[in-house]
Coordinates of C-alpha atoms in Angstrom, one line a residue:
M547 CA -35.7 25.3 -55.4
H548 CA -39.4 25.4 -56.6
D549 CA -39.5 24.7 -60.3
V550 CA -40.6 27.8 -62.3
Q551 CA -44.7 27.0 -63.6
V552 CA -45.4 27.7 -66.6
G553 CA -49.6 29.3 -68.0
A554 CA -51.3 28.2 -71.5
D555 CA -51.0 32.2 -72.2
G556 CA -46.4 31.7 -71.8
K557 CA -46.4 34.2 -68.8
C558 CA -44.7 31.5 -65.6
M559 CA -46.4 31.4 -62.5
L560 CA -45.5 31.2 -59.1
P561 CA -45.7 28.0 -57.6
Q562 CA -47.9 27.4 -54.8
A563 CA -45.3 26.0 -52.2
V564 CA -43.5 30.2 -52.7
K565 CA -47.2 32.1 -52.6
E566 CA -46.8 30.1 -49.2
D567 CA -44.3 31.1 -48.0
D568 CA -44.8 34.9 -48.9
K569 CA -47.8 34.5 -47.2
E570 CA -46.3 34.1 -44.5
H571 CA -43.9 36.2 -44.7
A572 CA -46.2 39.4 -44.9
Q573 CA -48.5 38.1 -42.2
A574 CA -45.0 38.1 -40.1
R575 CA -44.3 41.9 -41.2
R576 CA -47.5 42.4 -39.8
R577 CA -47.1 41.0 -36.7
L578 CA -43.7 42.7 -35.8
P579 CA -43.6 45.9 -33.9
F580 CA -39.9 46.3 -34.9
P581 CA -38.8 45.9 -39.2
Y582 CA -38.8 42.3 -40.5
D583 CA -35.8 40.7 -41.8
F584 CA -35.3 36.9 -43.0
E585 CA -32.1 37.1 -42.4
R586 CA -31.9 37.9 -39.1
I587 CA -34.2 35.7 -38.6
V588 CA -32.2 32.7 -39.7
D589 CA -29.6 34.0 -37.8
D590 CA -31.6 33.5 -34.9
F591 CA -32.3 30.3 -35.6
V592 CA -29.3 28.8 -36.0
F593 CA -28.2 30.0 -32.4
M594 CA -31.5 28.9 -31.1
C595 CA -30.5 25.5 -31.9
F596 CA -27.6 25.9 -29.5
F597 CA -29.8 24.5 -26.7
V598 CA -30.5 21.9 -28.4
G599 CA -26.5 20.7 -28.9
N600 CA -23.6 21.3 -30.5
D601 CA -20.2 19.7 -31.2
F602 CA -19.0 23.1 -28.2
L603 CA -22.4 23.0 -26.5
P604 CA -23.9 19.9 -24.7
H605 CA -27.8 20.5 -24.7
L606 CA -29.4 21.7 -22.8
P607 CA -31.5 18.2 -20.2
C608 CA -34.9 19.5 -21.4
M609 CA -34.0 20.1 -24.6
D610 CA -33.9 16.9 -26.7
I611 CA -34.1 16.6 -30.4
R612 CA -35.6 13.7 -30.7
D613 CA -38.4 14.6 -28.8
G614 CA -38.8 17.7 -30.6
A615 CA -37.1 20.3 -29.6
V616 CA -36.4 22.6 -32.3
D617 CA -40.2 22.5 -32.9
Y618 CA -40.7 23.6 -30.1
L619 CA -38.5 26.8 -29.6
L620 CA -39.6 28.0 -33.1
L621 CA -43.1 27.9 -31.4
V622 CA -42.1 30.0 -28.6
Y623 CA -39.7 31.9 -30.8
A624 CA -43.0 32.8 -33.0
K625 CA -44.8 33.2 -29.6
L626 CA -42.4 35.6 -27.8
L627 CA -41.0 37.7 -30.9
P628 CA -43.2 40.8 -31.6
S629 CA -42.4 41.4 -27.6
L630 CA -39.2 41.1 -27.7
G631 CA -38.0 44.4 -29.4
G632 CA -35.4 42.9 -31.5
Y633 CA -33.9 40.1 -32.2
L634 CA -31.8 37.8 -30.4
T635 CA -28.8 38.1 -32.3
K636 CA -26.4 41.2 -33.7
P637 CA -24.9 41.1 -37.3
G638 CA -22.0 39.6 -36.6
G639 CA -21.9 37.1 -34.3
D640 CA -23.1 39.4 -31.6
V641 CA -26.2 38.2 -29.0
D642 CA -28.7 40.5 -27.1
L643 CA -28.9 38.2 -24.0
D644 CA -31.8 39.6 -21.8
K645 CA -33.6 38.6 -25.5
V646 CA -32.1 35.6 -25.0
D647 CA -33.0 35.4 -21.3
V648 CA -36.8 35.6 -21.7
I649 CA -36.4 32.5 -24.4
L650 CA -34.8 30.4 -21.7
A651 CA -37.4 31.8 -18.9
E652 CA -40.3 30.3 -21.4
V653 CA -38.5 26.9 -21.8
G654 CA -37.3 27.5 -17.4
A655 CA -41.4 27.3 -17.2
V656 CA -41.9 24.1 -18.7
E657 CA -38.7 22.3 -17.8
E658 CA -40.7 20.1 -14.8
S659 CA -43.1 18.9 -17.3
I660 CA -41.1 17.5 -20.1
F661 CA -39.1 15.4 -17.3
Q662 CA -42.0 14.1 -15.8
R663 CA -43.6 13.2 -19.1
R664 CA -40.6 12.0 -20.3
V665 CA -40.9 9.3 -17.0
A666 CA -44.8 8.0 -17.9
K667 CA -43.3 7.4 -21.2
E668 CA -40.1 5.7 -20.7
R669 CA -42.2 3.5 -17.8
E670 CA -44.5 2.7 -21.4
N671 CA -41.3 2.2 -23.1
T672 CA -40.6 -0.5 -20.0
M673 CA -43.6 -2.0 -20.3
R674 CA -43.8 -2.5 -24.3
D675 CA -40.2 -3.7 -24.3
A676 CA -41.5 -6.4 -22.0
R677 CA -43.8 -7.9 -24.5
R678 CA -42.0 -7.1 -27.3
L679 CA -38.7 -10.7 -28.1
T680 CA -37.2 -11.0 -31.3
S681 CA -37.1 -14.5 -32.5
G682 CA -34.1 -15.5 -31.0
Q683 CA -35.1 -14.3 -27.2
R684 CA -38.8 -16.1 -28.3
D685 CA -36.9 -18.9 -28.2
Q686 CA -34.2 -18.7 -25.9
V687 CA -37.3 -18.5 -24.0
M688 CA -39.4 -21.6 -24.8
A689 CA -36.4 -23.3 -24.3
T690 CA -36.1 -22.5 -20.7
V691 CA -40.1 -22.4 -19.6
A692 CA -39.6 -26.1 -21.3
K693 CA -37.0 -26.9 -19.1
D694 CA -38.5 -25.4 -16.7
S695 CA -41.9 -27.1 -17.0
A696 CA -40.3 -30.4 -16.8
V697 CA -38.2 -29.9 -14.3
A698 CA -41.3 -28.8 -12.4
V699 CA -43.2 -31.6 -13.4
T700 CA -40.6 -34.2 -12.9
T701 CA -40.5 -33.3 -9.1
K702 CA -43.9 -33.3 -8.7
R703 CA -43.5 -37.2 -9.8
L704 CA -40.8 -38.2 -7.0
K705 CA -42.7 -36.6 -4.4
G706 CA -46.0 -38.0 -5.2
G707 CA -47.0 -38.9 -8.3
E708 CA -48.7 -37.5 -11.5
G709 CA -51.0 -34.5 -11.0
A710 CA -50.5 -35.6 -6.6
A711 CA -48.2 -34.0 -4.0
V712 CA -47.2 -34.9 -0.6
A713 CA -47.5 -32.8 1.8
T714 CA -44.6 -33.3 4.5
A715 CA -45.9 -32.0 8.2
E716 CA -44.8 -28.6 7.2
D717 CA -45.4 -28.1 4.8
D718 CA -49.1 -28.7 6.5
D719 CA -51.5 -25.9 7.0
D720 CA -53.3 -26.1 10.9
D721 CA -56.1 -27.7 8.9
G722 CA -54.1 -29.9 6.8
T723 CA -54.5 -28.2 3.4
K724 CA -50.8 -28.1 1.0
V725 CA -49.9 -24.6 1.9
L726 CA -47.7 -23.1 -1.3
T727 CA -44.3 -20.4 -2.3
P728 CA -45.4 -17.7 -5.0
A729 CA -43.6 -20.0 -6.9
E730 CA -45.2 -23.1 -6.3
R731 CA -49.3 -20.7 -6.7
Q732 CA -48.2 -19.0 -9.8
E733 CA -47.3 -22.4 -11.4
A734 CA -50.2 -24.1 -10.6
K735 CA -51.6 -21.2 -12.3
Y736 CA -50.2 -21.9 -15.6
Q737 CA -50.6 -25.3 -15.4
S738 CA -54.8 -24.1 -15.1
M739 CA -54.1 -22.5 -18.6
P740 CA -54.1 -24.0 -22.0
V741 CA -50.6 -24.2 -23.5
E742 CA -50.8 -21.1 -25.3
V743 CA -51.6 -18.3 -22.8
A744 CA -49.3 -20.4 -20.2
L745 CA -46.1 -19.5 -23.0
K746 CA -47.0 -16.4 -23.2
Y747 CA -47.5 -15.1 -19.3
R748 CA -44.1 -17.3 -18.7
I749 CA -42.2 -15.7 -21.4
Q750 CA -43.4 -11.3 -19.9
A751 CA -42.5 -13.2 -16.1
K752 CA -39.1 -14.2 -17.5
E753 CA -38.4 -10.8 -20.0
E754 CA -39.6 -8.5 -16.6
A755 CA -37.4 -10.3 -14.3
K756 CA -34.5 -10.0 -17.1
L757 CA -35.9 -5.8 -17.0
D758 CA -36.2 -5.9 -13.3
K759 CA -32.2 -7.4 -13.1
L760 CA -31.0 -5.0 -15.5
K761 CA -32.3 -2.1 -13.8
A762 CA -31.4 -2.3 -10.8
E763 CA -27.6 -2.7 -12.4
I764 CA -28.2 0.8 -13.8
K765 CA -28.4 3.2 -11.1
D766 CA -30.3 5.8 -12.4
H767 CA -29.4 8.5 -10.1
V768 CA -30.5 11.8 -11.0
R769 CA -34.5 10.7 -11.6
L770 CA -35.4 13.6 -13.7
G771 CA -39.0 14.4 -12.9
E772 CA -38.8 13.2 -9.3
P773 CA -38.1 15.6 -6.2
G774 CA -35.2 16.9 -5.6
W775 CA -34.5 16.5 -9.4
K776 CA -32.5 19.7 -10.1
T777 CA -30.4 18.5 -6.9
R778 CA -29.7 15.3 -8.0
Y779 CA -28.8 16.7 -10.9
Y780 CA -25.9 18.6 -10.1
E781 CA -24.2 17.0 -7.7
D782 CA -24.0 13.6 -9.8
K783 CA -23.1 15.4 -12.9
L784 CA -21.6 18.7 -13.0
K785 CA -20.1 18.1 -9.4
A786 CA -21.1 22.1 -9.0
D787 CA -20.3 24.0 -5.0
D788 CA -22.0 27.5 -7.0
I789 CA -23.8 27.0 -9.7
E790 CA -24.1 30.3 -10.7
I791 CA -19.9 30.6 -11.1
G792 CA -19.8 26.6 -12.4
T793 CA -21.9 25.8 -14.7
I794 CA -24.2 28.9 -16.1
L795 CA -21.6 31.6 -16.9
S796 CA -19.5 29.2 -18.5
Y797 CA -22.5 28.1 -21.0
V798 CA -23.5 32.1 -21.6
E799 CA -20.0 32.7 -22.7
G800 CA -20.4 29.7 -24.8
L801 CA -23.2 30.2 -26.0
C802 CA -21.6 33.9 -27.3
W803 CA -18.3 32.0 -28.5
V804 CA -19.9 29.7 -30.5
M805 CA -22.2 32.8 -32.3
R806 CA -19.1 34.2 -32.7
Y807 CA -17.2 31.6 -33.7
Y808 CA -19.7 30.7 -36.8
Y809 CA -20.4 34.0 -38.1
T810 CA -16.4 35.9 -37.6
G811 CA -14.3 33.2 -37.0
V812 CA -12.7 32.4 -33.5
A813 CA -13.6 34.0 -30.7
S814 CA -10.9 33.0 -28.5
W815 CA -8.3 29.9 -29.0
Q816 CA -7.9 29.4 -24.9
W817 CA -12.0 29.6 -23.8
F818 CA -13.9 26.0 -23.9
Y819 CA -17.2 24.6 -22.1
P820 CA -15.5 23.1 -19.3
F821 CA -18.6 20.1 -18.7
H822 CA -20.1 17.4 -20.1
Y823 CA -23.5 18.9 -18.6
A824 CA -25.4 21.1 -19.9
P825 CA -27.4 23.3 -16.4
F826 CA -31.1 23.7 -16.6
A827 CA -33.2 26.7 -18.4
S828 CA -34.7 27.3 -16.0
D829 CA -31.3 28.6 -13.7
L830 CA -30.1 30.6 -17.1
K831 CA -32.0 33.2 -15.7
N832 CA -31.0 37.7 -15.5
I833 CA -28.3 36.0 -17.9
D834 CA -27.8 39.8 -19.2
R835 CA -25.7 40.5 -16.3
F836 CA -22.7 38.5 -17.2
K837 CA -20.8 40.5 -19.3
V838 CA -18.7 38.5 -21.5
S839 CA -15.7 38.8 -23.7
F840 CA -13.0 36.8 -24.7
D841 CA -9.3 37.1 -25.4
V842 CA -7.9 35.7 -28.9
G843 CA -5.3 35.0 -27.7
Q844 CA -2.8 32.3 -30.2
P845 CA -4.1 29.4 -31.5
F846 CA -2.3 25.9 -31.1
C847 CA 0.4 24.8 -33.6
P848 CA -1.3 21.4 -35.9
F849 CA 0.7 19.6 -33.3
E850 CA -1.0 20.6 -30.6
Q851 CA -4.2 20.1 -32.4
L852 CA -3.7 16.9 -32.6
M853 CA -2.4 15.9 -29.3
G854 CA -5.6 17.1 -28.7
V855 CA -8.0 14.6 -30.6
F856 CA -5.9 11.8 -30.3
P857 CA -5.8 9.2 -27.9
A858 CA -3.2 7.9 -26.6
D859 CA -2.3 4.6 -28.5
S860 CA -2.2 7.2 -31.7
R861 CA 1.1 9.2 -30.0
H862 CA 3.1 7.3 -33.2
A863 CA 1.3 9.8 -35.4
I864 CA 2.8 12.8 -34.0
P865 CA 7.0 13.5 -33.7
K866 CA 8.8 11.1 -30.7
P867 CA 9.3 15.5 -28.9
Y868 CA 5.0 15.4 -28.5
Q869 CA 5.0 11.7 -27.4

């Protein structure tokens, strides 16, 4: 709440923030070809936040709150609202799907570019993480590097003395020079550097090797942003052969169910979203063709509700017949 300021003449003055708010509301009124209703705009904002995820629905793959998804949705809403002819939602928690379809089309048009930016950002982060070590990691790597260097020097001395290498027949090239392995060439390069510089490169090489090993163990089968990403996503995450029936209809039902739940109560006690992931925004098109309706049904009894959220190890907390 804004603090009221009192002028020298004893009259109350509106804070600058209130004046700015009033100015924005006035501009919005002039821009809209239909009656301006701030409460309806708030309702639409609540609805659009569903795309970023909540307790009942997963977020759209391209809408990550950490990437500024809420701000982006507000920009899209401000841009398109004057052309929609009305608000996205209706009093009582109903959703106007034909207008929501326009918003989703705008989001879907930039979906692939969002994924491509994420891929580029992840690559940058990976390289930055390779260069940034905690003090504990640095000490560990330095100890390993020191051990490796000691082993290399000892081996070299055993072969032919300090700074000398004895080449065997199979190590020699045709001209009699020693053929070095890639690891030996890299070690020779380190030996020619100042100690501090060599240590930096050794640490970086060790960390990059760790990251490469980790990446090899954790496979990203979807690879959003790379060719074929959409097919891989549905096959890997949703296991859905029929995209429309399997995911899109359920997600549209979810949008309507959650909005109704927030404003009027449970629309159906039986309904739930049967997937762990949401469909792509670019596939949520022509959603106004769906006629969404719910059968309220009967609420679960308290013990049934507990059974739905308790892990098996907590079964002692409910009566034996339910265990």
